[in-house]
Amino acid sequence: MDPELEAFIPLFPEADLTDPVTARKKLAGLAASVPAPDTSNMEVEDRTVPADPHVPVRIYRPHGAQGAIIWLHGGGFVMGDLDTEHPWAARIADSCGATVISVGYRLAPEHRFPAALDDTYAVLVWAAEHAAELGIDPARIAVGGHSAGAGIAAAVALRARDQHGPPICFQLMNQPGLDDRQETWSARNFTDTPWMTRDKVIAAWRHYLGSQPASPYAAPARADDLSGLPPAYIATAEFCPSRDEGIEYALRLLQAGVSVELHQWAGTFHGSQAILSAEVSQRQIAELAAALRHALAE
């Protein structure tokens, strides 16, 4: 474990999703303790995307931005909203110079799969159709997110490919949750790692899926064919149950002819990049921004 990160482990909330309402309150409190981001160099606007039901989004538009990313917060499909993701979404927009469309997708278990996917896909279609109004290039729209949000981003890319939806130029997956089966080496051996434990992962998938079997749109690792998907950047954390499913997905994308950049961050754990004072976190965030900036500049 990176020593700068290890010192903060006692300050992280207990990894527990058995009570979603309480978990959401804890995450909201944690997010509220983060210093407010500087948004002076961008326009920030709350919008509602027409869908069934309507989807709330928060748009971060840096001056001169042309590319855009549909951004999905983490939280095990159960936690998180536009407010808890505000510091991250603003930071991404500022550091990569792209328009960030943060999605307030519906949460499980009240709204199980495919609610979050449907919400996000509706936002993708809306963004492509309203590109001129939003001031973005429809050929430079990416999808991405953290953790469960990264898994939803991967599912959106699969669905857009299969349904001949709006073109996605890039997918960015930070510590993605992609596989409900939890059969990888890291899933079986990292059972009590900081912030993300095996029990928490299992609870997240149970909340998300209910009693229904997982499809590739719910758990993208189950997809048989990964060809024809957008280029990807995938980052994994060393001490994370989801580490190996991210690495395996990257390898399968490469084998399917998809261009992939994969970075396995030594000494890190799931969500540890929230510890902004750590040198490794600063490198992680800078690299995410650089990968996105490069992808949207082409």
Short mmCIF file of N, CA and C in Angstrom, two decimals, residues 24 86 176 179 192 215 221 223 227 234 262 264 269 282:
data_model
loop_
_atom_site.label_atom_id
_atom_site.label_comp_id
_atom_site.label_asym_id
_atom_site.label_seq_id
_atom_site.Cartn_x
_atom_site.Cartn_y
_atom_site.Cartn_z
N ARG A 24 -26.13 6.38 1.40
CA ARG A 24 -26.22 7.62 0.62
C ARG A 24 -25.95 8.83 1.49
N HIS A 86 -20.20 16.53 -7.99
CA HIS A 86 -19.85 17.89 -8.44
C HIS A 86 -18.34 18.18 -8.38
N PRO A 176 -13.35 0.10 -13.13
CA PRO A 176 -14.72 -0.28 -13.50
C PRO A 176 -15.24 -1.53 -12.78
N ASP A 179 -18.34 -7.09 -13.78
CA ASP A 179 -18.65 -8.52 -13.72
C ASP A 179 -19.33 -8.89 -12.42
N ASP A 192 -11.41 -7.86 1.97
CA ASP A 192 -11.57 -6.85 3.03
C ASP A 192 -10.64 -5.67 2.79
N SER A 215 -27.31 -9.62 -17.85
CA SER A 215 -27.04 -9.60 -19.29
C SER A 215 -25.75 -8.82 -19.52
N ALA A 221 -18.69 -7.52 -18.79
CA ALA A 221 -17.74 -8.63 -18.91
C ALA A 221 -18.39 -9.88 -19.49
N ALA A 223 -20.28 -9.91 -22.11
CA ALA A 223 -20.45 -9.77 -23.56
C ALA A 223 -19.50 -10.72 -24.30
N SER A 227 -15.85 -6.50 -30.32
CA SER A 227 -15.33 -5.82 -31.51
C SER A 227 -16.20 -4.61 -31.84
N ILE A 234 -8.48 2.39 -19.54
CA ILE A 234 -8.95 1.67 -18.36
C ILE A 234 -7.88 1.78 -17.29
N LEU A 262 -4.10 0.84 -20.85
CA LEU A 262 -4.40 0.24 -19.54
C LEU A 262 -3.33 0.67 -18.55
N GLN A 264 -2.44 0.01 -14.52
CA GLN A 264 -2.68 -0.62 -13.22
C GLN A 264 -1.85 0.16 -12.20
N PHE A 269 -5.90 1.74 -3.77
CA PHE A 269 -7.11 0.96 -3.52
C PHE A 269 -8.30 1.66 -4.17
N GLN A 282 -2.48 12.39 -7.52
CA GLN A 282 -2.28 13.50 -8.44
C GLN A 282 -1.88 13.00 -9.82
#
